[in-house]
CSV table of C-alpha atoms in Angstrom, one decimal:
chain,number,residue,atom,x,y,z
A,8,MET,CA,-21.9,-72.8,27.3
A,9,ILE,CA,-25.7,-73.4,28.4
A,10,GLU,CA,-27.2,-73.7,25.1
A,11,PRO,CA,-31.0,-72.0,24.7
A,12,ALA,CA,-33.2,-75.3,26.2
A,13,ALA,CA,-34.2,-77.5,23.3
A,14,SER,CA,-37.6,-77.9,23.3
A,15,ALA,CA,-40.1,-78.7,20.5
A,16,THR,CA,-43.0,-76.8,22.5
A,17,SER,CA,-41.2,-74.3,24.3
A,18,ARG,CA,-38.9,-71.5,23.9
A,19,PRO,CA,-36.9,-69.1,25.9
A,20,ALA,CA,-37.6,-65.2,25.6
A,21,ALA,CA,-37.0,-62.0,27.3
A,22,THR,CA,-39.6,-58.5,27.5
A,23,LEU,CA,-38.5,-55.4,28.6
A,24,ILE,CA,-41.1,-53.0,30.4
A,25,VAL,CA,-39.4,-49.8,29.6
A,26,LEU,CA,-40.3,-47.0,31.9
A,27,ARG,CA,-39.9,-43.2,32.0
A,28,ASP,CA,-41.1,-40.6,34.1
A,29,GLY,CA,-44.7,-39.2,32.7
A,30,PRO,CA,-46.1,-35.8,33.2
A,31,ALA,CA,-48.5,-37.1,35.5
A,32,MET,CA,-47.6,-39.1,38.5
A,33,ALA,CA,-48.0,-42.9,37.1
A,34,PRO,CA,-44.9,-43.6,35.1
A,35,GLU,CA,-45.1,-44.3,31.1
A,36,ILE,CA,-44.7,-47.5,29.4
A,37,LEU,CA,-43.1,-48.5,25.8
A,38,MET,CA,-45.3,-50.4,24.1
A,39,VAL,CA,-45.1,-51.6,20.6
A,40,GLN,CA,-48.1,-52.8,18.2
A,41,ARG,CA,-47.3,-56.0,16.3
A,42,ALA,CA,-47.9,-56.3,13.0
A,43,ALA,CA,-51.3,-58.0,11.3
A,44,THR,CA,-49.2,-60.6,9.9
A,45,MET,CA,-47.1,-62.0,12.7
A,46,ALA,CA,-47.6,-65.5,13.6
A,47,PHE,CA,-48.0,-64.9,16.9
A,48,ALA,CA,-49.7,-62.1,19.1
A,49,ALA,CA,-50.9,-60.5,15.5
A,50,GLY,CA,-51.7,-56.9,16.0
A,51,ALA,CA,-51.8,-56.8,19.7
A,52,LEU,CA,-50.2,-54.1,21.8
A,53,VAL,CA,-47.0,-55.7,23.5
A,54,PHE,CA,-43.6,-54.5,25.4
A,55,PRO,CA,-40.7,-55.0,23.3
A,56,GLY,CA,-39.0,-58.3,23.5
A,57,GLY,CA,-38.7,-61.7,21.6
A,58,ALA,CA,-37.3,-65.4,21.4
A,59,LEU,CA,-33.6,-65.6,22.9
A,60,ASP,CA,-30.8,-66.8,20.5
A,61,GLU,CA,-27.3,-68.7,20.7
A,62,ASP,CA,-25.7,-65.2,20.8
A,63,ASP,CA,-27.2,-64.3,24.0
A,64,TYR,CA,-26.0,-67.2,25.8
A,65,ARG,CA,-22.3,-66.4,24.6
A,66,LEU,CA,-22.7,-63.1,25.8
A,67,ALA,CA,-24.0,-64.3,29.0
A,68,GLU,CA,-20.5,-66.1,29.7
A,69,THR,CA,-18.9,-62.5,30.1
A,70,PHE,CA,-21.5,-60.0,31.0
A,71,ALA,CA,-23.2,-63.0,33.6
A,72,ASP,CA,-22.0,-60.6,36.8
A,73,GLY,CA,-22.3,-63.3,39.0
A,74,LEU,CA,-25.9,-64.2,37.6
A,75,PRO,CA,-26.8,-67.9,36.3
A,76,VAL,CA,-26.1,-67.7,32.9
A,77,ASP,CA,-30.0,-68.3,31.6
A,78,GLU,CA,-30.8,-65.5,33.6
A,79,ALA,CA,-28.0,-63.0,31.9
A,80,ALA,CA,-28.8,-64.4,28.6
A,81,ALA,CA,-32.6,-63.5,29.0
A,82,ARG,CA,-31.4,-59.7,30.3
A,83,ILE,CA,-29.4,-59.6,27.5
A,84,GLY,CA,-31.9,-60.7,24.9
A,85,ALA,CA,-34.5,-58.4,26.3
A,86,ILE,CA,-31.9,-55.4,25.8
A,87,ARG,CA,-31.0,-56.4,22.1
A,88,GLU,CA,-34.7,-57.2,21.1
A,89,THR,CA,-35.5,-53.5,22.1
A,90,LEU,CA,-33.0,-52.1,20.3
A,91,GLU,CA,-34.1,-54.1,17.2
A,92,GLU,CA,-37.6,-53.0,17.7
A,93,SER,CA,-37.5,-49.7,19.0
A,94,GLY,CA,-33.9,-48.3,18.1
A,95,ILE,CA,-33.2,-47.5,22.3
A,96,ALA,CA,-31.2,-49.7,24.4
A,97,PRO,CA,-31.5,-49.5,28.3
A,98,GLY,CA,-28.7,-51.4,29.8
A,99,LEU,CA,-26.4,-51.2,27.0
A,100,ASN,CA,-23.5,-47.7,28.0
A,101,VAL,CA,-24.6,-46.5,24.3
A,102,ARG,CA,-25.7,-42.3,24.3
A,103,ASP,CA,-24.7,-41.7,20.9
A,104,PRO,CA,-28.3,-41.8,18.6
A,105,GLY,CA,-26.0,-42.3,15.4
A,106,LEU,CA,-24.3,-45.5,17.0
A,107,LEU,CA,-27.8,-47.0,18.2
A,108,ALA,CA,-29.0,-46.6,14.8
A,109,GLU,CA,-26.2,-48.2,13.2
A,110,MET,CA,-26.5,-50.8,15.4
A,111,ARG,CA,-29.6,-51.5,15.0
A,112,THR,CA,-29.5,-51.8,11.1
A,113,ALA,CA,-26.6,-54.0,11.6
A,114,LEU,CA,-28.6,-56.1,13.4
A,115,ALA,CA,-31.4,-56.3,10.8
A,116,SER,CA,-28.9,-57.2,8.5
A,117,GLY,CA,-28.0,-60.4,10.4
A,118,MET,CA,-25.0,-59.3,12.2
A,119,LEU,CA,-24.6,-61.0,15.7
A,120,PHE,CA,-24.9,-58.7,18.9
A,121,SER,CA,-22.0,-60.3,20.2
A,122,GLU,CA,-19.8,-59.1,17.2
A,123,LEU,CA,-21.3,-55.5,17.6
A,124,ILE,CA,-20.3,-55.2,21.4
A,125,ARG,CA,-16.7,-56.5,20.7
A,126,SER,CA,-16.0,-54.1,17.6
A,127,HIS,CA,-17.4,-50.7,19.2
A,128,ASP,CA,-16.2,-52.1,22.7
A,129,LEU,CA,-19.0,-51.7,24.5
A,130,LEU,CA,-20.5,-52.3,28.1
A,131,LEU,CA,-23.8,-54.4,28.7
A,132,LYS,CA,-25.2,-53.4,32.4
A,133,ILE,CA,-27.7,-56.1,33.0
A,134,GLY,CA,-27.6,-54.8,36.9
A,135,MET,CA,-29.8,-52.4,35.5
A,136,LEU,CA,-32.6,-54.4,34.6
A,137,THR,CA,-34.9,-55.2,37.4
A,138,PRO,CA,-36.9,-59.0,37.2
A,139,PHE,CA,-40.4,-58.5,37.3
A,140,SER,CA,-42.2,-61.9,36.4
A,141,ARG,CA,-42.1,-65.2,34.3
A,142,TRP,CA,-44.8,-66.6,32.1
A,143,HIS,CA,-45.2,-69.8,30.7
A,144,PRO,CA,-48.6,-71.3,29.3
A,145,ASN,CA,-50.0,-74.5,30.7
A,146,PRO,CA,-49.6,-77.3,28.0
A,147,ALA,CA,-53.6,-78.0,28.4
A,148,GLU,CA,-53.8,-74.9,26.7
A,149,LYS,CA,-52.6,-76.3,23.4
A,150,LEU,CA,-51.2,-73.1,22.5
A,151,ARG,CA,-49.3,-73.0,18.6
A,152,HIS,CA,-46.4,-70.9,20.0
A,153,VAL,CA,-44.9,-71.2,23.4
A,154,PHE,CA,-42.4,-69.4,25.1
A,155,ASP,CA,-41.1,-69.1,28.5
A,156,THR,CA,-40.7,-65.7,28.8
A,157,ARG,CA,-38.9,-63.2,31.3
A,158,PHE,CA,-40.1,-60.3,31.9
A,159,PHE,CA,-37.8,-56.9,33.0
A,160,LEU,CA,-38.3,-53.7,34.2
A,161,ALA,CA,-35.9,-50.8,32.9
A,162,ARG,CA,-35.6,-47.2,33.3
A,163,TYR,CA,-35.2,-45.0,30.1
A,164,ASP,CA,-34.6,-41.7,32.1
A,165,TRP,CA,-31.5,-39.7,29.9
A,166,ASP,CA,-31.9,-37.4,27.1
A,167,GLY,CA,-31.7,-40.2,24.3
A,168,PRO,CA,-33.4,-40.5,20.9
A,169,GLU,CA,-37.1,-41.1,20.9
A,170,PRO,CA,-38.1,-44.8,20.2
A,171,THR,CA,-39.1,-45.4,16.2
A,172,VAL,CA,-41.1,-48.1,14.9
A,173,ASP,CA,-39.2,-51.0,13.0
A,174,ASN,CA,-41.7,-51.2,10.2
A,175,THR,CA,-41.3,-54.8,10.0
A,176,GLU,CA,-42.6,-56.9,12.8
A,177,HIS,CA,-44.2,-53.7,14.4
A,178,VAL,CA,-46.1,-51.0,13.2
A,179,ASP,CA,-46.7,-48.7,15.9
A,180,LEU,CA,-45.4,-47.4,19.1
A,181,PHE,CA,-46.0,-45.4,21.7
A,182,TRP,CA,-45.6,-44.0,25.4
A,183,ALA,CA,-48.4,-44.3,28.0
A,184,SER,CA,-49.3,-45.1,31.4
A,185,ALA,CA,-50.7,-48.9,32.4
A,186,ARG,CA,-53.6,-47.3,33.2
A,187,ASP,CA,-54.0,-45.5,29.9
A,188,THR,CA,-53.1,-48.4,28.1
A,189,LEU,CA,-55.7,-50.2,29.3
A,190,ALA,CA,-58.4,-48.0,29.1
A,191,ARG,CA,-57.3,-47.8,25.4
A,192,CYS,CA,-57.7,-51.3,25.1
A,193,GLU,CA,-61.1,-51.4,26.8
A,194,ALA,CA,-62.3,-48.7,24.3
A,195,GLY,CA,-61.7,-50.7,21.2
A,196,GLY,CA,-58.4,-48.8,20.5
A,197,GLY,CA,-56.0,-52.0,21.1
A,198,ARG,CA,-55.7,-55.6,21.7
A,199,ILE,CA,-53.7,-57.2,24.4
A,200,ILE,CA,-53.3,-61.1,25.2
A,201,PHE,CA,-53.8,-62.2,28.8
A,202,PRO,CA,-50.3,-62.0,29.8
A,203,THR,CA,-50.1,-58.2,29.0
A,204,ARG,CA,-53.1,-57.5,30.3
A,205,ARG,CA,-52.4,-59.1,34.1
A,206,ASN,CA,-48.6,-57.3,33.9
A,207,LEU,CA,-50.4,-54.0,33.0
A,208,GLU,CA,-52.8,-54.1,35.8
A,209,ARG,CA,-50.0,-54.8,38.2
A,210,LEU,CA,-47.9,-51.8,37.0
A,211,ALA,CA,-50.7,-49.8,37.0
A,212,GLN,CA,-51.2,-50.0,41.2
A,213,PHE,CA,-48.0,-47.5,41.5
A,214,ASP,CA,-47.2,-43.9,40.9
A,215,SER,CA,-43.9,-44.0,40.3
A,216,ILE,CA,-40.8,-46.1,39.0
A,217,THR,CA,-39.4,-46.0,42.5
A,218,ASP,CA,-42.1,-47.5,44.2
A,219,LEU,CA,-42.4,-50.0,41.3
A,220,GLU,CA,-39.1,-51.1,41.4
A,221,SER,CA,-39.3,-51.5,45.0
A,222,HIS,CA,-42.5,-53.8,44.9
A,223,ALA,CA,-40.6,-55.9,42.0
A,224,GLN,CA,-37.6,-56.7,44.0
A,225,ALA,CA,-40.2,-57.6,47.0
A,226,THR,CA,-41.9,-59.9,45.3
A,227,PRO,CA,-40.6,-63.6,44.3
A,228,VAL,CA,-40.5,-64.4,40.3
A,229,GLU,CA,-41.9,-67.5,39.9
A,230,LYS,CA,-42.8,-69.0,36.5
A,231,VAL,CA,-46.6,-68.0,36.2
A,232,VAL,CA,-48.3,-71.1,34.6
A,233,PRO,CA,-52.0,-70.6,34.3
A,234,TRP,CA,-54.7,-73.1,34.2
A,235,ILE,CA,-58.0,-73.3,33.6
A,236,GLU,CA,-60.9,-73.5,36.2
A,237,ASP,CA,-64.7,-75.0,35.2
A,238,ARG,CA,-67.0,-72.8,37.5
A,239,PRO,CA,-70.9,-72.4,37.5
A,240,GLN,CA,-70.2,-69.2,35.8
A,241,GLY,CA,-68.0,-70.9,32.9
A,242,ARG,CA,-64.4,-71.4,32.3
A,243,PHE,CA,-61.8,-69.5,33.7
A,244,LEU,CA,-58.2,-69.0,32.9
A,245,CYS,CA,-56.4,-68.0,36.3
A,246,ILE,CA,-53.0,-67.2,38.0
A,247,PRO,CA,-51.5,-67.5,41.5
A,248,ASN,CA,-52.7,-64.8,44.0
A,249,HIS,CA,-49.2,-64.4,45.8
A,250,LEU,CA,-47.4,-62.7,43.1
A,251,GLY,CA,-48.4,-59.0,43.0
A,252,TYR,CA,-51.1,-59.4,40.6
A,253,PRO,CA,-54.6,-57.5,41.3
A,254,VAL,CA,-56.9,-59.8,39.0
A,255,CYS,CA,-55.6,-63.2,38.7
A,256,GLU,CA,-58.8,-64.7,36.5
A,257,GLU,CA,-60.8,-63.8,33.5
A,258,ARG,CA,-63.3,-65.9,31.6
A,259,VAL,CA,-61.7,-68.0,28.9
A,260,ASP,CA,-63.9,-66.9,26.3
A,261,THR,CA,-62.5,-63.5,26.8
A,262,ALA,CA,-59.0,-64.1,27.3
A,263,SER,CA,-56.6,-63.6,24.0
A,264,ARG,CA,-54.1,-65.8,24.2
A,265,GLY,CA,-52.0,-64.9,20.9
């Protein structure tokens, strides 16, 4: 079994960008607001997700479906974290709201995801998740919390339960288009950290889930490691310009980093 990478400065993590068809053209995205007491990204609007654990890697050995174990574990961790944080689980073959609620409560009490999968004879359909991006802070930024985070797209297109906030790590959640979330933050109604802002800007370019998935499938997933450039206009935090992002730089003094 491949264990999570042991590092004093970096921890593997995964995030799920949950999409549904909206009333307008642009797809809606599930956003959660982190509690102000959290050590990382306190109060920020983020996509559901979090750090991987050893159990994600154990499950990956069963459900890898030809993928590298670390990739499969990231997809499983993204599904698990989304269930914990919102009560829905794209990629898991559960359509019963009561069972989802039961599993969410069990995870919160410390039960392993693998135990729940086995006891209910469930399937993890990790092929439903589309790789979108991968981000890792630059060591030069000297951030306190460093995550090697994979981002995945997932449709939520069946008549399942509405997501609900967990009221522990998060205090609110909502569906909104990427453009609306960006506008909300520009108007002072929310805070987003640098990777979330860049990903929302990239998502906002598309008016359908199908077009967004096609874009993701055609764009290489390379680890995005931002760097700082000193220019006459000031210091800028920059990312590569060949990975589908319409905005690839921001002044350091305005870039929120967690």
